[in-house]
mmCIF file of C-alpha atoms and ligand atoms in Angstrom:
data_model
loop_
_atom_site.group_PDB
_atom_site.id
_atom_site.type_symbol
_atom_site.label_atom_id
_atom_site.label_comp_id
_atom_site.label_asym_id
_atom_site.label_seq_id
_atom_site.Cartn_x
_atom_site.Cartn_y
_atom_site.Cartn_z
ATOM 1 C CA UNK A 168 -139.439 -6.285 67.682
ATOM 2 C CA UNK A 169 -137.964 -8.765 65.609
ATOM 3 C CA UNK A 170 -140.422 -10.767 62.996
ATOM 4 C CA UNK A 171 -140.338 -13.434 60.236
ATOM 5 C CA UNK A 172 -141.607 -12.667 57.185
ATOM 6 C CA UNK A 173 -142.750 -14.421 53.709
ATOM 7 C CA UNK A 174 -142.044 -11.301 51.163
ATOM 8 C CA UNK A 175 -142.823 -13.095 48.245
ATOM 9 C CA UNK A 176 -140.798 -15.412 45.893
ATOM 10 C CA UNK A 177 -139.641 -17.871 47.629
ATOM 11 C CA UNK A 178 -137.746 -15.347 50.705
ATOM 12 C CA UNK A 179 -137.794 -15.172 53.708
ATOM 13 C CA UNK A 180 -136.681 -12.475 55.872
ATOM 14 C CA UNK A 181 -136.514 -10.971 59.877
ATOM 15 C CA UNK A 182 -137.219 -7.383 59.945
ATOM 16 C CA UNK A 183 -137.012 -5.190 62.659
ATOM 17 C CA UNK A 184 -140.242 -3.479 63.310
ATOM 18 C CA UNK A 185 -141.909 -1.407 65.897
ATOM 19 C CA UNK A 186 -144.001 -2.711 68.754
ATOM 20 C CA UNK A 187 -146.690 -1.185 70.095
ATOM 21 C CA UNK A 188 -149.474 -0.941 73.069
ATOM 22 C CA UNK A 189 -152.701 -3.159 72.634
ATOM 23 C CA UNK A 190 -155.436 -1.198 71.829
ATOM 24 C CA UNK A 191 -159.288 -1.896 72.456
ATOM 25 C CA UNK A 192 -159.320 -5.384 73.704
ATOM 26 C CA UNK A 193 -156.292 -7.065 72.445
ATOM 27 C CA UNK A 194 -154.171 -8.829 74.860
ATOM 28 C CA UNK A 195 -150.561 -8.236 74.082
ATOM 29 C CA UNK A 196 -148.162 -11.363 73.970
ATOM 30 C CA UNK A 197 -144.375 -11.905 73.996
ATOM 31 C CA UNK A 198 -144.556 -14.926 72.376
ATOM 32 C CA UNK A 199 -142.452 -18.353 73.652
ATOM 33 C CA UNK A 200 -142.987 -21.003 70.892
ATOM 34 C CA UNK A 201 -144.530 -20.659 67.762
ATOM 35 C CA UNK A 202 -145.070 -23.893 65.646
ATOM 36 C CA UNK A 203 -144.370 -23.492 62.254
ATOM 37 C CA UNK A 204 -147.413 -25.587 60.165
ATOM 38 C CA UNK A 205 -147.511 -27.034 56.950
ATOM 39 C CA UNK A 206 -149.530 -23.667 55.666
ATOM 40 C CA UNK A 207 -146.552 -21.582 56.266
ATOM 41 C CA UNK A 208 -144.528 -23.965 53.993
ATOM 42 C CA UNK A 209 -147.299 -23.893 51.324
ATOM 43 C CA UNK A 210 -147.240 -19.817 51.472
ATOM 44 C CA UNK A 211 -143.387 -19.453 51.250
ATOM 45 C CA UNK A 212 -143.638 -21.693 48.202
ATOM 46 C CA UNK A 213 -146.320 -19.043 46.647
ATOM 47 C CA UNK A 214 -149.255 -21.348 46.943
ATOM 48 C CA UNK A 215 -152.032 -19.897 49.180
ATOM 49 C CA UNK A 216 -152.832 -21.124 52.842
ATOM 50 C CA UNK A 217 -156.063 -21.661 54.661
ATOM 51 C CA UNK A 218 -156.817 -18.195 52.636
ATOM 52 C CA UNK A 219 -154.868 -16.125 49.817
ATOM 53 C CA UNK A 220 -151.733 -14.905 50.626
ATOM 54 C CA UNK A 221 -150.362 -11.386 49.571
ATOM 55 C CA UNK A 222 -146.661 -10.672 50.726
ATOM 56 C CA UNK A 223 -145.402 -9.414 52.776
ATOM 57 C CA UNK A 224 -147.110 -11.452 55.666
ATOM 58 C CA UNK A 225 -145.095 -12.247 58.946
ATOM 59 C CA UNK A 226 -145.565 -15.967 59.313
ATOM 60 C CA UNK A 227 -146.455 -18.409 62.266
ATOM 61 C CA UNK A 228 -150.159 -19.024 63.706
ATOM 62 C CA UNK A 229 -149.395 -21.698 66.601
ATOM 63 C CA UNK A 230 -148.319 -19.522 69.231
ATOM 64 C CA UNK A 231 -148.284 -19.251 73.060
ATOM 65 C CA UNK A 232 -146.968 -17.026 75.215
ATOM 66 C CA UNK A 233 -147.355 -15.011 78.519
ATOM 67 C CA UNK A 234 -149.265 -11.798 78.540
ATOM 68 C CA UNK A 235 -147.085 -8.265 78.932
ATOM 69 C CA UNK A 236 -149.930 -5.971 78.600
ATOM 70 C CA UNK A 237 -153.650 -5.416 77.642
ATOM 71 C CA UNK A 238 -155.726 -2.876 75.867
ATOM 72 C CA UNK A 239 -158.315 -0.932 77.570
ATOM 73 C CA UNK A 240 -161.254 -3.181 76.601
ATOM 74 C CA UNK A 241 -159.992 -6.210 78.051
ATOM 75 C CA UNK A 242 -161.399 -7.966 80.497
ATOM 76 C CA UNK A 243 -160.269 -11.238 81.243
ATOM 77 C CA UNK A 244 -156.750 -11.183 81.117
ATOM 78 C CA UNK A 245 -153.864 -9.598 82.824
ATOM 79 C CA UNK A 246 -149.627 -9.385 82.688
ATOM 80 C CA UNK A 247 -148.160 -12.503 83.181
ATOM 81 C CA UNK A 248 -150.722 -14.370 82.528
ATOM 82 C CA UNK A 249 -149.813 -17.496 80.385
ATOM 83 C CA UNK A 250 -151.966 -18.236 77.239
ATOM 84 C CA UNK A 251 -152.305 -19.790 73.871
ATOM 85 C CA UNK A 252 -153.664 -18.006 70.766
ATOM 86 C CA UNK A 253 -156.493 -18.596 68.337
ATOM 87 C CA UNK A 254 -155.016 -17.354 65.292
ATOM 88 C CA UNK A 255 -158.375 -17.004 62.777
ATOM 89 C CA UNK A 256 -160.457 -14.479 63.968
ATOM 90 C CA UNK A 257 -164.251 -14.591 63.255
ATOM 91 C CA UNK A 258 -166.357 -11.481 63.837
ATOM 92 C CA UNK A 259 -169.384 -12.732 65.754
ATOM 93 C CA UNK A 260 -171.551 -10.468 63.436
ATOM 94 C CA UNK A 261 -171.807 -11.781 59.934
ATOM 95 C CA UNK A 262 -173.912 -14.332 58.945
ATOM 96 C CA UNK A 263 -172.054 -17.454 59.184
ATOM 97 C CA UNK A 264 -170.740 -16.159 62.659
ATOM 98 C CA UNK A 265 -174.004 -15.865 63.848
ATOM 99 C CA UNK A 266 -174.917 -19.224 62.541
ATOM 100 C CA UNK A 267 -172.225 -20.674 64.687
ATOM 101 C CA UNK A 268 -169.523 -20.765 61.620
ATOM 102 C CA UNK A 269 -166.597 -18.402 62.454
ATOM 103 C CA UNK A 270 -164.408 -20.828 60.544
ATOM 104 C CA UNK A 271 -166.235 -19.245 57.306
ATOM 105 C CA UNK A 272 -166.497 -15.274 58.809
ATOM 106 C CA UNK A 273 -166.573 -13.070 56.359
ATOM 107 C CA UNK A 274 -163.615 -10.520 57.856
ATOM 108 C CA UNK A 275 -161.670 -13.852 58.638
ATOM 109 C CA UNK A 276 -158.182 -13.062 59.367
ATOM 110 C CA UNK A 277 -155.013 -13.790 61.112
ATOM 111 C CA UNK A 278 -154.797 -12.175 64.652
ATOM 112 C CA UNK A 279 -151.779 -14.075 66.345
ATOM 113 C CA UNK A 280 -149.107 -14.084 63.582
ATOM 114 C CA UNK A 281 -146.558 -16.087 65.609
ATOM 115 C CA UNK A 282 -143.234 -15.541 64.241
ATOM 116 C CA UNK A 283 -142.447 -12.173 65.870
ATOM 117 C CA UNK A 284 -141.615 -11.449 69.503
ATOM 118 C CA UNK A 285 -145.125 -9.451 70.060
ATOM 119 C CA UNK A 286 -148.801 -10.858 68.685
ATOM 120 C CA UNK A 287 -151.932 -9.007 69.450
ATOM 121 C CA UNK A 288 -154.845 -10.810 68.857
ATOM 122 C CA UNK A 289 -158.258 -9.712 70.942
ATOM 123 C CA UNK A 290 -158.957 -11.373 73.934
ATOM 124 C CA UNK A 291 -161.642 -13.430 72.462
ATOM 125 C CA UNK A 292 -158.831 -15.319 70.711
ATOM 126 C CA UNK A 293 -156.665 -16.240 73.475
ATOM 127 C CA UNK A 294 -157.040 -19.160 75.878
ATOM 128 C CA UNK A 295 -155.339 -19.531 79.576
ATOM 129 C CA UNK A 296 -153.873 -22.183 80.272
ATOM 130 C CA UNK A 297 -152.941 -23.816 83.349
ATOM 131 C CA UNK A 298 -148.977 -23.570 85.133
ATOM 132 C CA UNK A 299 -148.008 -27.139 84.748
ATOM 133 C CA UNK A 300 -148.839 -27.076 81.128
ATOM 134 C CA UNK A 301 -145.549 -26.060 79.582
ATOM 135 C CA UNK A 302 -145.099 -22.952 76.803
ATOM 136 C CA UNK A 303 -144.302 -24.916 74.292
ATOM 137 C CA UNK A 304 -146.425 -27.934 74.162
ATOM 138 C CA UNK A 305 -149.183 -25.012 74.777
ATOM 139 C CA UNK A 306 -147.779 -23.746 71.222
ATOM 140 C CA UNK A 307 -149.980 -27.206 69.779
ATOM 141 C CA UNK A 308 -153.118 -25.746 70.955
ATOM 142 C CA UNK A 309 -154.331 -24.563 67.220
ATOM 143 C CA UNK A 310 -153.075 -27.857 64.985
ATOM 144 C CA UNK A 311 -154.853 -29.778 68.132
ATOM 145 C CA UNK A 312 -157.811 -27.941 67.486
ATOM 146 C CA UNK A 313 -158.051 -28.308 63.893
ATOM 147 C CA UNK A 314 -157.416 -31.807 64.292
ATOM 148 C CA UNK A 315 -160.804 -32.090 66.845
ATOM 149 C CA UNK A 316 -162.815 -30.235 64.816
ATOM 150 C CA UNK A 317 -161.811 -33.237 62.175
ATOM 151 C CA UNK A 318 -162.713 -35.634 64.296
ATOM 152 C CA UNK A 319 -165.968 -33.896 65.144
ATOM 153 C CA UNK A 320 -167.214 -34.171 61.799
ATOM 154 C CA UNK A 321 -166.933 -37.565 61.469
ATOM 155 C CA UNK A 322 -167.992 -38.833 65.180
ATOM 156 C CA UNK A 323 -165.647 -42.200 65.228
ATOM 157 C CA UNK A 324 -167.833 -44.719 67.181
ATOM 158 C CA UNK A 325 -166.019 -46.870 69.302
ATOM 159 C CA UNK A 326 -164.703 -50.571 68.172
ATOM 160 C CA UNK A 327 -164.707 -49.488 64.913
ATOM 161 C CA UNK A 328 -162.164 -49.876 62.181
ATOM 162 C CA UNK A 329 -159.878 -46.766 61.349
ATOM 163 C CA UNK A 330 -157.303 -46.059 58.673
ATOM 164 C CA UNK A 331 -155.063 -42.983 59.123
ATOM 165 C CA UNK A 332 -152.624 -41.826 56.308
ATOM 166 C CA UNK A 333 -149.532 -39.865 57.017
ATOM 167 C CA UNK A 334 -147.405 -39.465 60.261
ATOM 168 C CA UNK A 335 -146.825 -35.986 60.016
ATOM 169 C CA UNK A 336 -147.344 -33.630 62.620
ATOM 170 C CA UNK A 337 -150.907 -33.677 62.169
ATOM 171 C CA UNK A 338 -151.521 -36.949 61.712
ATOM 172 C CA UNK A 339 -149.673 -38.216 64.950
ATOM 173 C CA UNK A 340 -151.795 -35.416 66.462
ATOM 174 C CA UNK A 341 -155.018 -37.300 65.120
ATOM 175 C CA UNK A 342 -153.683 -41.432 65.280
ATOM 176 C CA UNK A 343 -153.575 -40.302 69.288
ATOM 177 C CA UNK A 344 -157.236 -38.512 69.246
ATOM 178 C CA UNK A 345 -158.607 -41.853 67.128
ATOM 179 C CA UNK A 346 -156.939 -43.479 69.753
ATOM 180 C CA UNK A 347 -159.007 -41.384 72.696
ATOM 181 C CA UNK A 348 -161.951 -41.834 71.010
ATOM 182 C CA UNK A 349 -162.411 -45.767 71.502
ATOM 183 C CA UNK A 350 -161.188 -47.140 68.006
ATOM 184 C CA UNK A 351 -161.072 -50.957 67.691
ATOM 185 C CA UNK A 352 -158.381 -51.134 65.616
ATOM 186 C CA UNK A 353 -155.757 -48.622 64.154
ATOM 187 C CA UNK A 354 -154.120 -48.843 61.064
ATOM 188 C CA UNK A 355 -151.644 -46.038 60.036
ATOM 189 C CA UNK A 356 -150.213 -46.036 56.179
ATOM 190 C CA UNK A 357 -147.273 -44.527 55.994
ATOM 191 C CA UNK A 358 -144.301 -44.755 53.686
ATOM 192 C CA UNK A 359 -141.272 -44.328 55.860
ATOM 193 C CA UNK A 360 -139.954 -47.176 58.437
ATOM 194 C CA UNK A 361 -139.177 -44.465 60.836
ATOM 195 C CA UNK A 362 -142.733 -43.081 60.717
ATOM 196 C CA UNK A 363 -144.189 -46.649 61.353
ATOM 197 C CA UNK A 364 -142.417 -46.794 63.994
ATOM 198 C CA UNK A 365 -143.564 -43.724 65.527
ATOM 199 C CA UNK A 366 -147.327 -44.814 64.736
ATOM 200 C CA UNK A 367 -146.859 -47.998 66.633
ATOM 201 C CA UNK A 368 -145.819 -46.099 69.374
ATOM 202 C CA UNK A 369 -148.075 -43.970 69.488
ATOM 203 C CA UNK A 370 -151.206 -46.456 69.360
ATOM 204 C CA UNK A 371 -151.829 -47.763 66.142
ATOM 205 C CA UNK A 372 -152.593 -51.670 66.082
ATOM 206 C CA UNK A 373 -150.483 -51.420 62.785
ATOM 207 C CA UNK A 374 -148.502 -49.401 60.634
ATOM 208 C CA UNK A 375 -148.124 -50.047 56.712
ATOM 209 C CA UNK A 376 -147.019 -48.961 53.338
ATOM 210 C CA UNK A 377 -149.723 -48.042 50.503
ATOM 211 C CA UNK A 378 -149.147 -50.994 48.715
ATOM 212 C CA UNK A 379 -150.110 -52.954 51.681
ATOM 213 C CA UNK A 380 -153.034 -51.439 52.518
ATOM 214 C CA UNK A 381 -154.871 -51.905 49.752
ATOM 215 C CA UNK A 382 -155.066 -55.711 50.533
ATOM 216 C CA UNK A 383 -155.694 -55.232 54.183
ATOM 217 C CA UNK A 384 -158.668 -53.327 52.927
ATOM 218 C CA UNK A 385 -160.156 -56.532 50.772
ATOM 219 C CA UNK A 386 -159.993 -58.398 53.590
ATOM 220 C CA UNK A 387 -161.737 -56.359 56.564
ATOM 221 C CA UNK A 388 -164.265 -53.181 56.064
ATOM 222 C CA UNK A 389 -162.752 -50.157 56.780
ATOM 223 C CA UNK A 390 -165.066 -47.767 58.710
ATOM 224 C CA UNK A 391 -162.941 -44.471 58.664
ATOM 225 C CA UNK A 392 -160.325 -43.521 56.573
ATOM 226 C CA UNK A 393 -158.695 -39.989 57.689
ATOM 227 C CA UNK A 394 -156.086 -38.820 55.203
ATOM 228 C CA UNK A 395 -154.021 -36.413 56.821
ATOM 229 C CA UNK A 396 -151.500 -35.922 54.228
ATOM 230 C CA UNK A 397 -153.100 -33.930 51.142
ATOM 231 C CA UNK A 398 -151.511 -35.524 47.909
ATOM 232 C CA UNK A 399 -153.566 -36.807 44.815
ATOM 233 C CA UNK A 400 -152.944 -40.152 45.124
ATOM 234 C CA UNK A 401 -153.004 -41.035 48.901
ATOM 235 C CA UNK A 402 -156.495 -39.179 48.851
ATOM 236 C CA UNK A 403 -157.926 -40.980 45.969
ATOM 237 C CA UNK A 404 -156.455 -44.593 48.002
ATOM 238 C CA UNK A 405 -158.306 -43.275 50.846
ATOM 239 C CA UNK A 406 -161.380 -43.462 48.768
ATOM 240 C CA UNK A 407 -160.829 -46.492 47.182
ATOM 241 C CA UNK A 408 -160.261 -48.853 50.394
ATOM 242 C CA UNK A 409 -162.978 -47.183 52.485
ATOM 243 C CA UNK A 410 -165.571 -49.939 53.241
ATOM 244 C CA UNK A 411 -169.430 -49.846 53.447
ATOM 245 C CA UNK A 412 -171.112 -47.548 55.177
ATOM 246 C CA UNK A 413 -167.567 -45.605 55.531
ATOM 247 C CA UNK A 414 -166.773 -41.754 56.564
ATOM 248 C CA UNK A 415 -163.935 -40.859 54.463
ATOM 249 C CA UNK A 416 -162.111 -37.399 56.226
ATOM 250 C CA UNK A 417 -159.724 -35.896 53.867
ATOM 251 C CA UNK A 418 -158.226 -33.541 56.314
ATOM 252 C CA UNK A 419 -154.521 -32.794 54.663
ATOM 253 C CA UNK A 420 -154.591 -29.913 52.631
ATOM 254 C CA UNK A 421 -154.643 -30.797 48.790
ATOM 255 C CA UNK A 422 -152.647 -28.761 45.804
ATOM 256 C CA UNK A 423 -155.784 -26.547 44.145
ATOM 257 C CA UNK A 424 -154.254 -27.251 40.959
ATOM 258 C CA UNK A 425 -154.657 -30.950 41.431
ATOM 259 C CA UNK A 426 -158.586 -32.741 41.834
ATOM 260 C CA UNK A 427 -159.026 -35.077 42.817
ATOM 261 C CA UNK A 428 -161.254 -37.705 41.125
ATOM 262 C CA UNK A 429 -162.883 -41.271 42.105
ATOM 263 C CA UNK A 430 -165.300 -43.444 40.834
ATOM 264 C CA UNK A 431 -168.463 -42.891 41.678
ATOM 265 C CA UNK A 432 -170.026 -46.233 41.555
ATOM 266 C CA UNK A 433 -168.385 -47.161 43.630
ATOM 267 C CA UNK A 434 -168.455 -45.004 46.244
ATOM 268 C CA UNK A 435 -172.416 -45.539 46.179
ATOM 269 C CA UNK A 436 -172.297 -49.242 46.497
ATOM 270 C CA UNK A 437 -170.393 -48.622 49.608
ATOM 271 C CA UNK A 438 -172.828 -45.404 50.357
ATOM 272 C CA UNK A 439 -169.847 -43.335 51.492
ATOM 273 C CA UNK A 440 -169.619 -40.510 53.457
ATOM 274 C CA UNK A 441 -166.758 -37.978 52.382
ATOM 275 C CA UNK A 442 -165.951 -34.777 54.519
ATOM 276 C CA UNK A 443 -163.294 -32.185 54.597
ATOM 277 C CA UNK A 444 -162.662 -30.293 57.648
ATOM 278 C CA UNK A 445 -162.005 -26.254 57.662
ATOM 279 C CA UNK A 446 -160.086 -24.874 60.498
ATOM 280 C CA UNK A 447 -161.357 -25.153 63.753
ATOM 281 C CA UNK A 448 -164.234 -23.095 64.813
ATOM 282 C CA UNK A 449 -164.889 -23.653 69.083
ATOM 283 C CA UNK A 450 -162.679 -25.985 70.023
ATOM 284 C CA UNK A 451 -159.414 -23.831 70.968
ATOM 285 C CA UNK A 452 -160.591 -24.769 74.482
ATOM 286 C CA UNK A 453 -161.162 -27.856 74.338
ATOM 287 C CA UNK A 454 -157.579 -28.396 73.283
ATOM 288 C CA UNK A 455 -156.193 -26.833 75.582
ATOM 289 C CA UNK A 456 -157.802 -28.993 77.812
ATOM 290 C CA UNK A 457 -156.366 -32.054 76.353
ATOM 291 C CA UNK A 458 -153.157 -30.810 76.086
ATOM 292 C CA UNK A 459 -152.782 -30.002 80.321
ATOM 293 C CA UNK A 460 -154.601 -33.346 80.736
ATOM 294 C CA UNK A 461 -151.145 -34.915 79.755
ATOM 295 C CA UNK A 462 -153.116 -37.404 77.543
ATOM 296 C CA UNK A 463 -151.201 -36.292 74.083
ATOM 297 C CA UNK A 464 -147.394 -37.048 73.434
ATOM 298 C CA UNK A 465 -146.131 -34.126 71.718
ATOM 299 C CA UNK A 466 -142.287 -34.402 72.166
ATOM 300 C CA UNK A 467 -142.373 -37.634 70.325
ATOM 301 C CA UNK A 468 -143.368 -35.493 67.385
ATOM 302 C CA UNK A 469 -141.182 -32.214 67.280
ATOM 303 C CA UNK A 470 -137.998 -32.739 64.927
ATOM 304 C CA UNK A 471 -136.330 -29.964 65.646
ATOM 305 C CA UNK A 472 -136.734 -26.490 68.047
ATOM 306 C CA UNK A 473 -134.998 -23.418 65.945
ATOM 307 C CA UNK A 474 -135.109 -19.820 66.214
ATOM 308 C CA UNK A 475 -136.469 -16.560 63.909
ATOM 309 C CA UNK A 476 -133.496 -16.425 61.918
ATOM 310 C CA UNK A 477 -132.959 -20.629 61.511
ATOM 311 C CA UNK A 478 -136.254 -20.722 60.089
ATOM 312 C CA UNK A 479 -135.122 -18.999 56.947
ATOM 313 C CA UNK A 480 -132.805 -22.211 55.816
ATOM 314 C CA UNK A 481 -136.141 -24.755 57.353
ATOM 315 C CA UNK A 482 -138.020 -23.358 55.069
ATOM 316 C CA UNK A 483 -135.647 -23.711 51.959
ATOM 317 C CA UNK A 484 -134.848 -27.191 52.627
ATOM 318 C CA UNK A 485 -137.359 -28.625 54.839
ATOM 319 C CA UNK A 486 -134.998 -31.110 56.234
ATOM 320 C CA UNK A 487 -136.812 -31.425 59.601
ATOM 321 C CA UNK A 488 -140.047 -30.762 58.550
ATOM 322 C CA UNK A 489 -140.045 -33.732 56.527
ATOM 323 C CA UNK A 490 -139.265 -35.865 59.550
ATOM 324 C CA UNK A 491 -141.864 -34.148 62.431
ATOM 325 C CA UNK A 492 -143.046 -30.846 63.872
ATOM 326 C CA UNK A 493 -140.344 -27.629 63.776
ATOM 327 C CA UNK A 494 -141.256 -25.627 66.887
ATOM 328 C CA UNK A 495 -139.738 -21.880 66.935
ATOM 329 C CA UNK A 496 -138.867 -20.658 69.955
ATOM 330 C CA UNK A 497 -139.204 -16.603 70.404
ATOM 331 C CA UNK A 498 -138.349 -16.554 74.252
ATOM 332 C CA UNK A 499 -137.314 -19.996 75.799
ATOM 333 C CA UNK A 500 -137.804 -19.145 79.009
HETATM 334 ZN ZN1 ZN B 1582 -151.428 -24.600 61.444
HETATM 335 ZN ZN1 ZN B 1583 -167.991 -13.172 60.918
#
């Protein structure tokens, strides 16, 4: 089968390897879409991911796919079933497992390594889903689920004010969950017209630059701020404008050579709350969920659909990255 892999500085490669049966109780799927996620581009550019990276690693996590075969074990799955894949794989026996924190397992690994034509993750990773949801917009069942488990941390109440930084994929996934959840009025900061756009679109009340926001923020308390975009300075923004009594979520994954700092007085004059959010333990089904329910746009956010070997130049240049989601297709049928 073919597969995309990071081998270390800065290359990317498809190699031809073997396929195999599943064994125990791993489900065996040919793969349809596979989305490729701002980790990959952080590991191809030899920074680590949501753990450390040691090449060579076949890349991808945000797959779906129909089921050609199961191992022995398996009990809940057969051929041609269609699914969609937890990629981080917790091992129900270690002590943050069993205190209901997979996300921080102990044997935490990757188990659905999307960029090749065959994953194999055990059946306790993969999720049906139902015929009118569609392959690929199945394929947004693990940034959806990160994205929840966000927005279960910090339990938006409705009418409420919320700030959201960055319309990235992952941030127009979140503006449309604030927008579930009951907010009372949206406002998205982002830098590029295009991307405003997009937020208004998409639900936000209104869509700004960071220079305007600051302002806005002087003149109405901000409840939540969610910064789904990771830099220095748009986190330590979303800091600053949060009003009293705020929950500050800085969700976008930050450079670990880069802290970030603010000032502490006055973050307890506003007695602010500030979480991060680490993958998404138990709520692969619940995105699933919300993705058949039809509730989520995800066309509006995919920039470009490529295959295996396209991905190479993507991830050189990032040309559509910068503008959306890149979805890979393995088998578009
Ligand atoms: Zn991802
Ligand atoms: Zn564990």
């Amino acid at each position: 089968m073919k597969a995309g892999y990071y081998v270390g500085d800065y290359t990317y490669e498809v190699r031809d390897i073997p396929d195999r049966e599943p064994i125990e109780d791993e489900v065996k799927i040919r793969v349809a879409w596979c989305g490729l996620c701002g980790t990959d581009v952080h590991k191809f550019q030899g920074k680590n991911g949501a753990s450390v990276v040691i090449p060579p690693i076949i890349l991808g996590h945000e797959c779906s796919g129909v089921v050609e075969s199961v191992g022995p074990e398996c009990e809940y799955f057969q051929p041609g079933d269609r699914v969609a894949c937890d990629p981080s794989y917790g091992c129900g026996k270690c002590k943050w497992c069993q205190q209901g924190h997979p996300n921080f397992c102990l044997t935490r690994h990757g188990v659905a390594k999307g960029f090749a034509e065959y994953v194999y993750p055990p059946e306790q990773n993969v999720y049906p889903i139902k015929d009118s949801l569609d392959l690929k917009t199945a394929a947004f069942t693990e940034p959806l689920s990160c994205a929840i488990h966000g927005m279960d941390l910090i339990q938006i109440e409705s009418g409420k004010t919320v700030v959201m930084y960055g319309m990235g994929a992952i941030g127009s996934l979140m503006l449309q969950l604030i927008y579930l959840a009951g907010a009372g009025r949206i406002i998205v900061v982002e830098r590029e017209a295009e991307k405003r756009e997009l937020a208004l679109e998409l639900g936000a009340d209104q869509a700004v630059s960071d220079q305007e926001i600051e302002a806005i923020s002087q003149a109405e308390n901000i409840d939540y701020v969610i910064e789904c975009i990771g830099l220095k300075s748009t986190m330590e923004q979303a800091i600053k404008i949060a009003g009293k009594n705020s929950k500050v979520l800085l969700f976008g994954l930050g450079d670990p050579d880069q802290p970030v700092s603010f000032n502490q007085f006055e973050a307890y004059t506003k007695e602010l709350s500030i979480y991060t959010s680490y993958l998404n333990p138990h709520t692969s089904a619940r995105a699933v969920k919300l993705l058949e329910s039809g509730r989520l746009d995800t066309e509006k956010i995919i920039s470009a659909e490529l295959n295996l070997e396209e991905i190479g130049t993507e991830l050189q240049n990032l040309n559509y990255s910068k503008k959306g989601k890149v979805m890979v297709y393995l088998d578009r049928n």
